[in-house]
Every structure is written in structure tokens, then in C-alpha cells.
Short mmCIF file of C-alpha atoms in Angstrom, two decimals:
data_model
loop_
_atom_site.label_atom_id
_atom_site.label_comp_id
_atom_site.label_asym_id
_atom_site.label_seq_id
_atom_site.Cartn_x
_atom_site.Cartn_y
_atom_site.Cartn_z
CA MET X 1 0.00 0.00 0.00
CA HIS X 2 2.76 2.43 0.92
CA LYS X 3 4.56 1.73 -2.33
CA ILE X 4 1.41 2.42 -4.32
CA VAL X 5 0.92 5.80 -2.59
CA ILE X 6 4.55 6.74 -3.21
CA TYR X 7 4.27 5.77 -6.89
CA GLN X 8 1.05 7.77 -7.23
CA LYS X 9 2.68 10.89 -5.73
CA PHE X 10 5.73 10.44 -7.95
CA ASP X 11 3.53 10.00 -11.01
CA MET X 12 1.61 13.19 -10.13
CA LYS X 13 4.87 15.16 -9.92
CA ILE X 14 5.90 13.87 -13.34
CA GLN X 15 2.56 14.88 -14.82
CA LEU X 16 2.76 18.38 -13.35
CA GLY X 17 6.33 18.71 -14.58
CA LEU X 18 5.27 17.74 -18.09
CA VAL X 19 2.42 20.24 -18.01
CA PHE X 20 4.77 23.09 -17.05
CA LEU X 21 7.29 21.95 -19.65
CA CYS X 22 4.63 21.95 -22.36
CA LEU X 23 3.46 25.41 -21.35
CA TYR X 24 7.03 26.68 -21.48
CA LEU X 25 7.63 25.14 -24.90
CA ILE X 26 4.38 26.51 -26.28
CA THR X 27 5.20 29.99 -25.02
CA GLY X 28 8.79 29.77 -26.21
CA CYS X 29 7.77 28.55 -29.69
CA ALA X 30 5.33 31.46 -29.99
CA THR X 31 8.10 34.03 -29.51
CA LYS X 32 11.64 34.76 -30.61
CA LYS X 33 14.39 36.22 -28.44
CA TYR X 34 17.24 38.43 -29.60
CA GLY X 35 19.71 38.38 -26.71
CA ASN X 36 22.40 40.77 -25.52
CA VAL X 37 21.87 43.45 -28.13
CA SER X 38 24.19 46.46 -27.74
CA TYR X 39 22.48 49.82 -27.47
CA LEU X 40 25.06 52.33 -26.24
CA GLY X 41 26.80 52.88 -29.56
CA PRO X 42 30.27 52.24 -31.03
CA GLU X 43 31.97 54.76 -28.76
CA ASN X 44 31.41 52.33 -25.86
CA GLN X 45 32.57 49.15 -27.61
CA ASP X 46 35.99 49.19 -25.95
CA LYS X 47 34.55 48.66 -22.47
CA GLU X 48 32.12 46.27 -20.87
CA GLN X 49 28.66 47.64 -21.40
CA PRO X 50 25.08 46.65 -20.61
CA THR X 51 22.87 45.17 -23.31
CA LEU X 52 19.19 44.52 -23.88
CA ASN X 53 17.00 41.60 -24.92
CA VAL X 54 14.22 41.85 -27.47
CA PHE X 55 11.26 39.47 -27.62
CA THR X 56 9.06 39.32 -30.71
CA PRO X 57 6.02 37.22 -31.67
CA ARG X 58 6.71 34.54 -34.29
CA ASN X 59 3.18 34.63 -35.68
CA SER X 60 3.32 36.38 -39.05
CA LYS X 61 0.03 38.17 -38.35
CA PHE X 62 1.82 40.28 -35.73
CA THR X 63 3.65 43.12 -37.48
CA ASN X 64 4.17 46.76 -36.66
CA ASN X 65 3.43 45.90 -33.02
CA GLN X 66 3.17 48.19 -30.06
CA VAL X 67 6.41 48.19 -28.08
CA LEU X 68 6.91 47.77 -24.34
CA LEU X 69 10.30 48.66 -22.86
CA PHE X 70 10.89 47.25 -19.36
CA VAL X 71 13.55 48.27 -16.81
CA HIS X 72 14.12 45.89 -13.88
CA GLY X 73 14.46 46.83 -10.23
CA GLY X 74 16.81 45.70 -7.49
CA ASN X 75 17.61 48.67 -5.23
CA TRP X 76 19.83 50.11 -7.98
CA ASN X 77 22.57 47.63 -7.03
CA SER X 78 21.16 44.24 -8.04
CA GLY X 79 18.90 42.56 -10.56
CA ASP X 80 19.49 41.28 -14.07
CA LYS X 81 17.59 41.49 -17.34
CA LYS X 82 18.01 37.74 -17.88
CA LEU X 83 15.60 37.09 -15.00
CA TYR X 84 12.74 38.61 -16.98
CA GLY X 85 12.56 36.32 -19.98
CA PHE X 86 9.10 35.24 -18.80
CA PHE X 87 8.01 38.89 -18.97
CA GLY X 88 9.25 39.35 -22.51
CA ARG X 89 7.78 36.07 -23.76
CA ASN X 90 4.41 36.73 -22.13
CA PHE X 91 3.90 40.06 -23.87
CA ALA X 92 5.46 38.96 -27.15
CA LYS X 93 3.07 36.04 -27.53
CA LYS X 94 0.24 38.57 -27.21
CA GLY X 95 1.60 40.60 -30.11
CA ILE X 96 3.69 43.16 -28.24
CA THR X 97 7.37 43.54 -29.11
CA THR X 98 9.11 43.70 -25.74
CA VAL X 99 12.50 45.17 -24.84
CA ILE X 100 14.16 44.18 -21.55
CA VAL X 101 16.91 46.64 -20.68
CA GLY X 102 20.09 45.90 -18.74
CA TYR X 103 21.96 48.78 -17.13
CA THR X 104 25.12 49.28 -15.08
CA LEU X 105 24.50 48.76 -11.38
CA SER X 106 25.88 50.50 -8.30
CA PRO X 107 28.65 50.88 -7.20
CA ALA X 108 29.94 50.95 -10.79
CA ALA X 109 27.32 53.59 -11.66
CA ASN X 110 25.10 56.12 -9.90
CA TYR X 111 21.50 57.03 -10.65
CA ASN X 112 22.57 59.59 -13.26
CA ASP X 113 24.59 57.03 -15.22
CA MET X 114 21.73 54.55 -15.04
CA ALA X 115 19.15 57.08 -16.25
CA ASN X 116 21.40 58.07 -19.15
CA GLN X 117 21.70 54.42 -20.17
CA VAL X 118 17.94 53.90 -20.01
CA ALA X 119 17.48 57.00 -22.19
CA LYS X 120 19.96 55.56 -24.69
CA ALA X 121 17.95 52.32 -24.71
CA VAL X 122 14.79 54.30 -25.50
CA GLU X 123 16.54 56.11 -28.35
CA TRP X 124 17.94 52.81 -29.67
CA THR X 125 14.45 51.34 -29.58
CA LYS X 126 13.04 54.26 -31.57
CA LEU X 127 15.68 53.81 -34.28
CA ASN X 128 15.84 50.01 -34.45
CA ILE X 129 12.64 48.40 -33.25
CA GLY X 130 11.21 48.28 -36.76
CA LYS X 131 13.66 45.42 -37.43
CA TYR X 132 11.91 43.45 -34.67
CA LYS X 133 8.29 43.85 -35.85
CA GLY X 134 7.85 46.86 -33.58
CA ASN X 135 6.21 50.20 -34.32
CA PRO X 136 8.68 53.01 -33.49
CA ASN X 137 5.76 55.38 -32.98
CA GLU X 138 4.12 53.20 -30.31
CA ILE X 139 6.74 52.88 -27.55
CA PHE X 140 5.59 52.50 -23.94
CA LEU X 141 7.90 52.40 -20.92
CA THR X 142 7.49 50.36 -17.76
CA GLY X 143 9.71 49.58 -14.79
CA HIS X 144 9.60 47.88 -11.43
CA SER X 145 10.90 49.42 -8.19
CA ALA X 146 14.28 51.06 -8.93
CA GLY X 147 13.53 50.48 -12.60
CA GLY X 148 10.31 52.43 -12.16
CA HIS X 149 12.30 55.30 -10.69
CA LEU X 150 14.66 55.33 -13.67
CA VAL X 151 11.83 55.12 -16.20
CA ALA X 152 9.95 57.98 -14.53
CA LEU X 153 13.12 60.06 -14.40
CA VAL X 154 13.81 59.55 -18.10
CA ALA X 155 10.18 60.30 -18.98
CA THR X 156 9.99 63.55 -16.99
CA ASN X 157 13.45 65.13 -17.02
CA PRO X 158 14.53 66.66 -20.37
CA LYS X 159 18.13 66.23 -19.25
CA TYR X 160 17.92 62.59 -20.29
CA LEU X 161 15.51 62.44 -23.20
CA LYS X 162 14.97 65.68 -25.09
CA ASP X 163 12.37 64.29 -27.49
CA LYS X 164 9.55 63.19 -25.19
CA SER X 165 7.32 62.41 -28.17
CA ILE X 166 9.18 59.09 -28.44
CA ILE X 167 7.29 57.91 -25.35
CA LYS X 168 3.59 57.19 -25.79
CA GLY X 169 2.95 56.12 -22.21
CA VAL X 170 4.55 55.15 -18.89
CA ILE X 171 3.44 52.30 -16.60
CA LEU X 172 5.09 52.23 -13.16
CA ASN X 173 5.06 49.04 -11.08
CA ASP X 174 5.83 49.71 -7.40
CA ALA X 175 8.16 52.52 -8.42
CA ALA X 176 10.79 53.36 -5.82
CA GLY X 177 12.21 56.81 -5.30
CA LEU X 178 9.51 59.04 -6.76
CA ASP X 179 10.12 61.38 -3.83
CA MET X 180 13.79 60.80 -3.06
CA LYS X 181 14.16 64.25 -1.50
CA HIS X 182 11.86 63.54 1.44
CA TYR X 183 12.96 59.91 1.66
CA LEU X 184 16.58 60.95 2.09
CA GLU X 185 15.55 63.59 4.62
CA ASP X 186 13.66 60.99 6.67
CA TYR X 187 16.32 58.29 6.27
CA PRO X 188 19.70 60.00 5.88
CA PRO X 189 22.45 58.02 4.11
CA ILE X 190 24.54 58.04 7.29
CA GLN X 191 21.92 55.76 8.89
CA LEU X 192 21.51 53.37 5.98
CA CYS X 193 24.78 53.87 4.14
CA GLN X 194 24.71 50.48 2.44
CA LEU X 195 21.43 51.33 0.74
CA TYR X 196 22.69 54.54 -0.81
CA ASN X 197 25.80 53.52 -2.69
CA TYR X 198 24.00 54.48 -5.91
CA LEU X 199 24.10 58.10 -4.71
CA ASP X 200 27.41 59.93 -4.58
CA SER X 201 27.80 62.93 -2.27
CA GLU X 202 26.91 65.39 -5.02
CA SER X 203 23.78 63.44 -5.91
CA ARG X 204 22.58 63.61 -2.30
CA LYS X 205 22.87 67.39 -2.43
CA MET X 206 20.82 67.36 -5.61
CA ALA X 207 18.07 65.11 -4.22
CA ARG X 208 15.37 67.38 -5.66
CA SER X 209 16.56 66.56 -9.18
CA ILE X 210 16.26 62.84 -8.44
CA SER X 211 12.65 63.29 -7.30
CA HIS X 212 10.00 63.43 -9.99
CA LEU X 213 7.63 65.39 -7.75
CA PHE X 214 9.96 68.41 -7.96
CA LEU X 215 10.62 68.33 -11.71
CA ARG X 216 9.12 71.13 -13.79
#
């Protein structure tokens, strides 16, 4: 009796595993991934640089698709675009060309460097997404946590992206740092120094410029 129960449980695990495998294969077959695409330009080829992944639908009926550009979170010092393949595949199979952006993390970069890289990714998308079944006139930005902060910064501060008409919409998911000025006032870096290595001393003085609520 015990052996039968064990075999039944084992058989159930195999069946569930096969179901998930089939779902993964179906989703994967419905989309195509272009991995580690450079977006910063030839002037940065001599150094290690971040890249992006593009996910497109394979179905020939999907052309000139709307485009969703996603920036991951991770407290500005962690996270990786490769963790979000599920995100890219999910939207691509629904007919949305999806761009997952990688960017340089702290301590190798501060928020200003990161925002500049995200802006470059947006500009690259505008110029190149037509090669990936995307419509360059239908680009939407989204980001999670620290990625939401960077996306909002790029979308609102002309310092990073002068032509705002590139962006047709912004979707923030649990965006961190929309009011960095008051957050830093309430929780000074001296108290939580490990959390603020993405801010150099000059950036802390300019906390208003990091906060979207103070941008005009």
C-alpha cells in the first residue's frame, strides 16, 4: 500500500512537470528572443557595457506591433535582465514587441549614469525596433521598483531624453524613489549607508533633481 501511494505521488509530480514543460515550450515557440543586443553605440565598444534583450512574436500576423520597454528593479545595485525572460515572452506572444533593458549597477554607476543608459535604450528602440516587428511610434515604458524610478526620471526630465514624443505612455510598477528628496531627509544616508551607494555625495545634495515630484 505504501509503495502504491509513493508511486502515485511520484507520477503526479511527473505529470505536473510535463504540463509546465509543455506550457514553457508553447510559449517559447510562440516568440523569438534576440539576446544581448548592444544599445550604447560604437563609442562604448571598448569597455564592458550593458545590453538589452528583445522578444518578438513569431506569428506572421503580428507586425508593426506596439512596443513595451521594461527596466528591472533591485535597489539600484542588483537585478538582471536575464531574470525577466518570462516577462518578454508573455507580452510577445500577445503581439507586443518587448525590450528588456540591462543597465550598469551600483557601485559601478550612480543614478545619473543609469538614467542616461535607459534614455539611450529608449533612443535605440526608436531607431531600431522596426527590425523586430515593432512600431517606433508606439513605444511604452514600464519599470519595477528602482527600474520604475529610472523610467519615470527619463520620462519627466529633459536632461535625459529631449524628445519626449518618443514615449507614448509610462506604466510604473511599485516605483521606488519618486520622492527621493523627502525619503533621504527621513532616512539620511549616514543611517543606511549600504542602501545609498548608488548616490554619490553630489547626488545627495541634488536630491530634488532625483525626485520626480519636484521636476518642472
